[in-house]
PDB file of C-alpha atoms in Angstrom:
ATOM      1  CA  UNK A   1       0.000   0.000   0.000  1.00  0.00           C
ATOM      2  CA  UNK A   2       1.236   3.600  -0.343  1.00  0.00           C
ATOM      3  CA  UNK A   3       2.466   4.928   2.294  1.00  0.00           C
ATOM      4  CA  UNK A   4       2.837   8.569   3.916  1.00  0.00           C
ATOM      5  CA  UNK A   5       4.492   9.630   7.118  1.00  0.00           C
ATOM      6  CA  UNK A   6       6.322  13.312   8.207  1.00  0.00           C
ATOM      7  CA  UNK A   7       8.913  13.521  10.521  1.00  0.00           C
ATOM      8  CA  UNK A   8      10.869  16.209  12.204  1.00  0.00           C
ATOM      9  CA  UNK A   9      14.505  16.684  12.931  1.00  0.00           C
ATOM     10  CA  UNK A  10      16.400  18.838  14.833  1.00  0.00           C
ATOM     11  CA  UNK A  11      18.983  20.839  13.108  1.00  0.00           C
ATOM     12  CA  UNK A  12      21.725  22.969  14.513  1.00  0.00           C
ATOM     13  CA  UNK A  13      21.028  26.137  15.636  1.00  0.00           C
ATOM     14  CA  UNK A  14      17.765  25.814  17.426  1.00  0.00           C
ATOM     15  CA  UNK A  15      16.042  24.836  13.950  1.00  0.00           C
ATOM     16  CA  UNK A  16      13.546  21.569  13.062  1.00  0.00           C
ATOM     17  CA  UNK A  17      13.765  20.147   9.481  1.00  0.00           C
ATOM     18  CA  UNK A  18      10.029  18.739   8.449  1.00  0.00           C
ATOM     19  CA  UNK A  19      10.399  15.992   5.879  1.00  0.00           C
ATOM     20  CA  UNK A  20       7.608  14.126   4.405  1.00  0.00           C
ATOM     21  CA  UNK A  21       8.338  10.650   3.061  1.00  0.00           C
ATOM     22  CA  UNK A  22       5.694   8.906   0.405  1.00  0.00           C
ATOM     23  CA  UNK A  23       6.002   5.274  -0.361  1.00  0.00           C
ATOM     24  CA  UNK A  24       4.712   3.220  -3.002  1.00  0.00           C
ATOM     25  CA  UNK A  25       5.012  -0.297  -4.098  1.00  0.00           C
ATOM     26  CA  UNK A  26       6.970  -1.202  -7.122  1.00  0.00           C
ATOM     27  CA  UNK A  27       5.725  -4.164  -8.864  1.00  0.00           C
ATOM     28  CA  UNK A  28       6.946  -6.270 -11.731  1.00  0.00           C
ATOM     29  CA  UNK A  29       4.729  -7.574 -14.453  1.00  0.00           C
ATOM     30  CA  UNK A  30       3.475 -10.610 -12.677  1.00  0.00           C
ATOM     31  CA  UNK A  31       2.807  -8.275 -10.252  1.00  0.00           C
ATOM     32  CA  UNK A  32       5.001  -9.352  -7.525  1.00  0.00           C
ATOM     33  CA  UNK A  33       6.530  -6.351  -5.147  1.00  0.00           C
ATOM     34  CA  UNK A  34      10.432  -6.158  -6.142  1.00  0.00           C
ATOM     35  CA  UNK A  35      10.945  -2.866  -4.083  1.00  0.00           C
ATOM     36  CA  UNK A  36       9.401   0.231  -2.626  1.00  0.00           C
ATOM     37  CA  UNK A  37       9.631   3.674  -4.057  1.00  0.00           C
ATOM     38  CA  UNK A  38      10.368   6.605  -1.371  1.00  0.00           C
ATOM     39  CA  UNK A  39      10.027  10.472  -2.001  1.00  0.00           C
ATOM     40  CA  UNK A  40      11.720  12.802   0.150  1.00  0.00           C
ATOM     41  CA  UNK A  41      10.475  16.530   0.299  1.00  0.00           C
ATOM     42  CA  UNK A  42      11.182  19.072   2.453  1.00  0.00           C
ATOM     43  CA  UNK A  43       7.547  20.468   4.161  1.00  0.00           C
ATOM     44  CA  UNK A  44       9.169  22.411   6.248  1.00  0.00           C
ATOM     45  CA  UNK A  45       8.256  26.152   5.112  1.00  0.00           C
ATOM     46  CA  UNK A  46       4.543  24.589   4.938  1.00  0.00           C
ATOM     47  CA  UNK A  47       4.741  23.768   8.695  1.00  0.00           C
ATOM     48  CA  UNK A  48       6.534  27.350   9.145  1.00  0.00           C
ATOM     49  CA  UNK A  49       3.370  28.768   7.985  1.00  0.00           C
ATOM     50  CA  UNK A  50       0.738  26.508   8.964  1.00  0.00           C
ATOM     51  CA  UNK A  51       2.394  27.550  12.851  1.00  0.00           C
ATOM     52  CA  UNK A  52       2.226  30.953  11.550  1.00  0.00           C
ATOM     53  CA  UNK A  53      -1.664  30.721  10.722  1.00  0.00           C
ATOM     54  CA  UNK A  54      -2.682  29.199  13.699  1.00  0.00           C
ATOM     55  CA  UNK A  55      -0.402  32.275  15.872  1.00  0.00           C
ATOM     56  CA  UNK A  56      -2.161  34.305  13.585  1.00  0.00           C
ATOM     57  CA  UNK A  57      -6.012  32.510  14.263  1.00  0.00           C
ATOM     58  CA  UNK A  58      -5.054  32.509  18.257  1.00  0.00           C
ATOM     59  CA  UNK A  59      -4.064  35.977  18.264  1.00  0.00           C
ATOM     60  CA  UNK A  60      -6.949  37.368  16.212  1.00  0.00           C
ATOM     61  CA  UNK A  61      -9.284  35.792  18.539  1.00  0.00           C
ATOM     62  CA  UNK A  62      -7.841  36.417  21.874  1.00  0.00           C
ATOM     63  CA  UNK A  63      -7.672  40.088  20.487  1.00  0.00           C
ATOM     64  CA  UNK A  64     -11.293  40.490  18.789  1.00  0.00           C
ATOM     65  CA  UNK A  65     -13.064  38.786  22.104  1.00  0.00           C
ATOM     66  CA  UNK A  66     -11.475  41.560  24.470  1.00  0.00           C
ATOM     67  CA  UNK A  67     -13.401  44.491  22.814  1.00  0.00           C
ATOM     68  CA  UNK A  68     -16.457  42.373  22.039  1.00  0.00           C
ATOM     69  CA  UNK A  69     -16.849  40.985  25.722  1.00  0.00           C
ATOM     70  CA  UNK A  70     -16.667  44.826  26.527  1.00  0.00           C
ATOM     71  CA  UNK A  71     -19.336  45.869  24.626  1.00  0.00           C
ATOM     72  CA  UNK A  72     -21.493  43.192  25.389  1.00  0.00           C
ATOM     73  CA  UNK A  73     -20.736  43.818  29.142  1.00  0.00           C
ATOM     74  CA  UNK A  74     -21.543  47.910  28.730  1.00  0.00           C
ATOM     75  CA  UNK A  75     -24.688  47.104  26.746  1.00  0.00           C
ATOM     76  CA  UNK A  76     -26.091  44.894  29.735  1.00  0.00           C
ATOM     77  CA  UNK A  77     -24.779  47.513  32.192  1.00  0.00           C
ATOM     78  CA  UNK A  78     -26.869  50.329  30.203  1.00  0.00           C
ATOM     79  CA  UNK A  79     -30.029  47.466  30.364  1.00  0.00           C
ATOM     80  CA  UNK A  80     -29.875  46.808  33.921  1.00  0.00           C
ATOM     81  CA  UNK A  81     -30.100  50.444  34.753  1.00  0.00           C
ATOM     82  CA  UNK A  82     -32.481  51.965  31.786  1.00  0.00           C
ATOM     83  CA  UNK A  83     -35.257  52.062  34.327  1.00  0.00           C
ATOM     84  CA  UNK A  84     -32.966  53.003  37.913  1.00  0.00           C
ATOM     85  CA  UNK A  85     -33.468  56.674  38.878  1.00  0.00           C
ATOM     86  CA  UNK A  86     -30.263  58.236  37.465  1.00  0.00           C
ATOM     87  CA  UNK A  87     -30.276  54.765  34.786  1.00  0.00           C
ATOM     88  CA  UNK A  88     -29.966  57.141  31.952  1.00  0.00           C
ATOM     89  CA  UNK A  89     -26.480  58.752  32.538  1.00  0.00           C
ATOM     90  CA  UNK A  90     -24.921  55.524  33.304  1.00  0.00           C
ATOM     91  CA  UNK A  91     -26.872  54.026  30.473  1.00  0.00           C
ATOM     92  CA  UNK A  92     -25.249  56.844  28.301  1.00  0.00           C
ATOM     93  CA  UNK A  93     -22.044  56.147  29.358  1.00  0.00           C
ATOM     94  CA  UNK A  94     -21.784  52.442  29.509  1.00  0.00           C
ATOM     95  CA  UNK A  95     -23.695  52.478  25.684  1.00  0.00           C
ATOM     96  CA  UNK A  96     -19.886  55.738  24.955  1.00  0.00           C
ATOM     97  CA  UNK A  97     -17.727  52.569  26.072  1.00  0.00           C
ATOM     98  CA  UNK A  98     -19.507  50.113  23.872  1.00  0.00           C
ATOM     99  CA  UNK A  99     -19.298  52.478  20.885  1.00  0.00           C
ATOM    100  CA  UNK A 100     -15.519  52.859  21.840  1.00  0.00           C
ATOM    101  CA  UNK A 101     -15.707  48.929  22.035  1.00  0.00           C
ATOM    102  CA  UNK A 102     -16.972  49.103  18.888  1.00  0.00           C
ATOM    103  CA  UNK A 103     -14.394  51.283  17.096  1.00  0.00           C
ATOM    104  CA  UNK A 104     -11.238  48.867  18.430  1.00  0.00           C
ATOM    105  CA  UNK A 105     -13.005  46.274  17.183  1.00  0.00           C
ATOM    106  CA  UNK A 106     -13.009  47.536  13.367  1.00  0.00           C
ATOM    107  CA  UNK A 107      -9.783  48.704  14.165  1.00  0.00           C
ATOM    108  CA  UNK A 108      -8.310  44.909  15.152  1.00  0.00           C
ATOM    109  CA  UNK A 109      -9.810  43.557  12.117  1.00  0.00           C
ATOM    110  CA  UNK A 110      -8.478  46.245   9.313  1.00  0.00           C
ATOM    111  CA  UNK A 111      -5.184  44.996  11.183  1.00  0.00           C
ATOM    112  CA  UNK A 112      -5.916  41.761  10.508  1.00  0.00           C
ATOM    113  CA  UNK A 113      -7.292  42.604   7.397  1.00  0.00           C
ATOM    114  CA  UNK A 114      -4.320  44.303   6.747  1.00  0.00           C
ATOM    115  CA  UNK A 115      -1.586  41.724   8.427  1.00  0.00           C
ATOM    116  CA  UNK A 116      -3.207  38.694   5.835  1.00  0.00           C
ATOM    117  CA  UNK A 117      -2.227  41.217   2.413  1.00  0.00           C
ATOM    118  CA  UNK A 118       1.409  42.423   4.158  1.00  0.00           C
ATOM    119  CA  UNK A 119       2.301  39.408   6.147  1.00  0.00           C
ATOM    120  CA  UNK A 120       4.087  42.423   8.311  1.00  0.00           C
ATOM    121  CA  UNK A 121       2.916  44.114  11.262  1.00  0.00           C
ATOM    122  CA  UNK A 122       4.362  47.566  11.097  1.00  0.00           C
ATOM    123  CA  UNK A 123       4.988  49.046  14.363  1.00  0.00           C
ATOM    124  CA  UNK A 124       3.865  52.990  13.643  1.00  0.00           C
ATOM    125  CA  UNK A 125       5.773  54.782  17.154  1.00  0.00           C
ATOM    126  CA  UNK A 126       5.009  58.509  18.039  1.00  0.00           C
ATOM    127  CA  UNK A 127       5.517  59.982  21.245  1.00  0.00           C
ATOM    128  CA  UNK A 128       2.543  58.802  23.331  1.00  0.00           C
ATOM    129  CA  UNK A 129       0.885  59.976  27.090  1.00  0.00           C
ATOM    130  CA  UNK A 130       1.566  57.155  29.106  1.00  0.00           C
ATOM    131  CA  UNK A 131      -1.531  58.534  31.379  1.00  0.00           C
ATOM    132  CA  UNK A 132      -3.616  58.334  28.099  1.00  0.00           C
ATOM    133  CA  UNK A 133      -2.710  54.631  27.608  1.00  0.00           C
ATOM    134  CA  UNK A 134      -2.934  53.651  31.181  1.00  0.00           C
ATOM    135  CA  UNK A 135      -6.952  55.489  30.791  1.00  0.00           C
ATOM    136  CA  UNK A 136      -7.427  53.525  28.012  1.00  0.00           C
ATOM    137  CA  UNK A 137      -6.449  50.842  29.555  1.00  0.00           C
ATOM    138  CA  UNK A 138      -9.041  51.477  32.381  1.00  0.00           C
ATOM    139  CA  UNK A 139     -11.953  52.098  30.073  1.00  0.00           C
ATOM    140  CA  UNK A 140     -11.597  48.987  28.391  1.00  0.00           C
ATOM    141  CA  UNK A 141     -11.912  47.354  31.708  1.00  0.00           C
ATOM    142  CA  UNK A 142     -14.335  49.574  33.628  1.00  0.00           C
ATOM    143  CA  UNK A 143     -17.945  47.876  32.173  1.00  0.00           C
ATOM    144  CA  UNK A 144     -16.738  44.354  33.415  1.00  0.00           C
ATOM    145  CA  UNK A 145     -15.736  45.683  37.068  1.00  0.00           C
ATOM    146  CA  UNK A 146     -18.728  47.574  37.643  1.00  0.00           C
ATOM    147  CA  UNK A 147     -20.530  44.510  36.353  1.00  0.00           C
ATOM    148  CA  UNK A 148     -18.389  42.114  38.685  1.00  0.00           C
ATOM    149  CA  UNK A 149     -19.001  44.894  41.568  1.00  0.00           C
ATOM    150  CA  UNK A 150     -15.317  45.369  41.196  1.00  0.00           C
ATOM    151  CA  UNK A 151     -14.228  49.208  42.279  1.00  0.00           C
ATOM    152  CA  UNK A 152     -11.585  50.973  39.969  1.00  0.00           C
ATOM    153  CA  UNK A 153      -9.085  53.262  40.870  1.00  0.00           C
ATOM    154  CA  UNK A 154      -6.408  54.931  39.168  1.00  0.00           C
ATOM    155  CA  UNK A 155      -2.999  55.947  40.739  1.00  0.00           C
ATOM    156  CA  UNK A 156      -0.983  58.098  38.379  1.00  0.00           C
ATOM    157  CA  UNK A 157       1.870  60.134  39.106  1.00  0.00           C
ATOM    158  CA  UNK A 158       1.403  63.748  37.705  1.00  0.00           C
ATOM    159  CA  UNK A 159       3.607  64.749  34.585  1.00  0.00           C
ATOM    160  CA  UNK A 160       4.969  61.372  33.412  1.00  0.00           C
ATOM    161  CA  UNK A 161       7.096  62.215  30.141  1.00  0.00           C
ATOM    162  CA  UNK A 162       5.430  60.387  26.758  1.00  0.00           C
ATOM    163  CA  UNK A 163       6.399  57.252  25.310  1.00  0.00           C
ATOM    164  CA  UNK A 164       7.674  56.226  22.289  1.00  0.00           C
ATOM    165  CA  UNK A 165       5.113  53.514  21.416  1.00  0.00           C
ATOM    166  CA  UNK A 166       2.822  52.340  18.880  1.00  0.00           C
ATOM    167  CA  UNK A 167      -0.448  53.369  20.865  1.00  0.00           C
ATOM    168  CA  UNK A 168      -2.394  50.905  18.808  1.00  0.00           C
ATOM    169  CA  UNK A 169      -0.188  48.259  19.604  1.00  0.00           C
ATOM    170  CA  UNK A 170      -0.186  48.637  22.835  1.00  0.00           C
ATOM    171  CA  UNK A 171      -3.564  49.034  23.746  1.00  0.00           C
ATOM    172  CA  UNK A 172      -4.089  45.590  22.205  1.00  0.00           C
ATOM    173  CA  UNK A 173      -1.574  44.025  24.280  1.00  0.00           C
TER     174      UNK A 173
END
């Protein structure tokens, strides 16, 4: 029967060679097997990126559930409290944070969008508030902690120089 099996080898420095072997019978005309025909080839830059798209398929959806769980957790906030005396105001501003929700969202998947044409992720740095990010930061979480009951407070020390970051970047991390 043919035959096909892959195997990996370690290769100095720190590399794996994939090699997939295929086998096949060889027969002579009384059809009697006389030998067995092997093929060598070197898979390794498919496993390269076949590691590469599942990164890629872990990352996207680690990174696409974070903004989604937000907005779903602001949208319930705003429900619980529609009819609450004061309801409308935090209604308001949980519904601000899911629209901000919202707007990483699109933004993550023109990146990925983006990533799948380039194969690059360009890292675009410019000088940055660190108190910005770390607010950002906060937001993102804020609709989950006041769902969980979960008091947030901020600590910042007062005239922290900026950053040179990719704020986008970041903020996904």
């Amino acid at each position: 029967e043919p035959t096909r099996r892959d195997f990996a080898r370690k290769i100095p420095p720190n590399q794996t060679l994939y090699i997939q072997e295929s086998g096949s019978p060889v027969m002579d005309e009384h059809q009697q097997n006389v030998g067995r025909l092997l093929v060598l080839r070197d898979i390794t830059d498919e496993k390269l990126v076949e590691s590469y798209r599942e990164e890629i398929s872990s990352m996207a959806v680690h990174d696409l559930r974070s903004p989604l769980s937000a907005m779903i957790d602001a949208l319930r906030i705003a429900l619980d409290n529609m009819d609450k005396p004061g309801g409308v105001a935090i209604a308001t501003q949980t519904i601000n944070l899911a629209l901000v929700s919202a707007d990483k969202l699109i933004g993550l998947v023109n990146s990925l969008l983006e990533l799948r044409k380039t194969r690059k992720m360009e890292l675009t740095r410019s000088a940055t508030s660190l108190s910005d990010l770390i607010d950002s930061a906060k937001q993102t979480l804020v609709s989950s902690a006041e769902r969980a009951d979960i008091p947030v407070e901020l600590q910042v020390p007062a005239n922290l120089p900026p950053v040179n970051v990719d704020a986008d970047k970041i903020r996904r991390v």
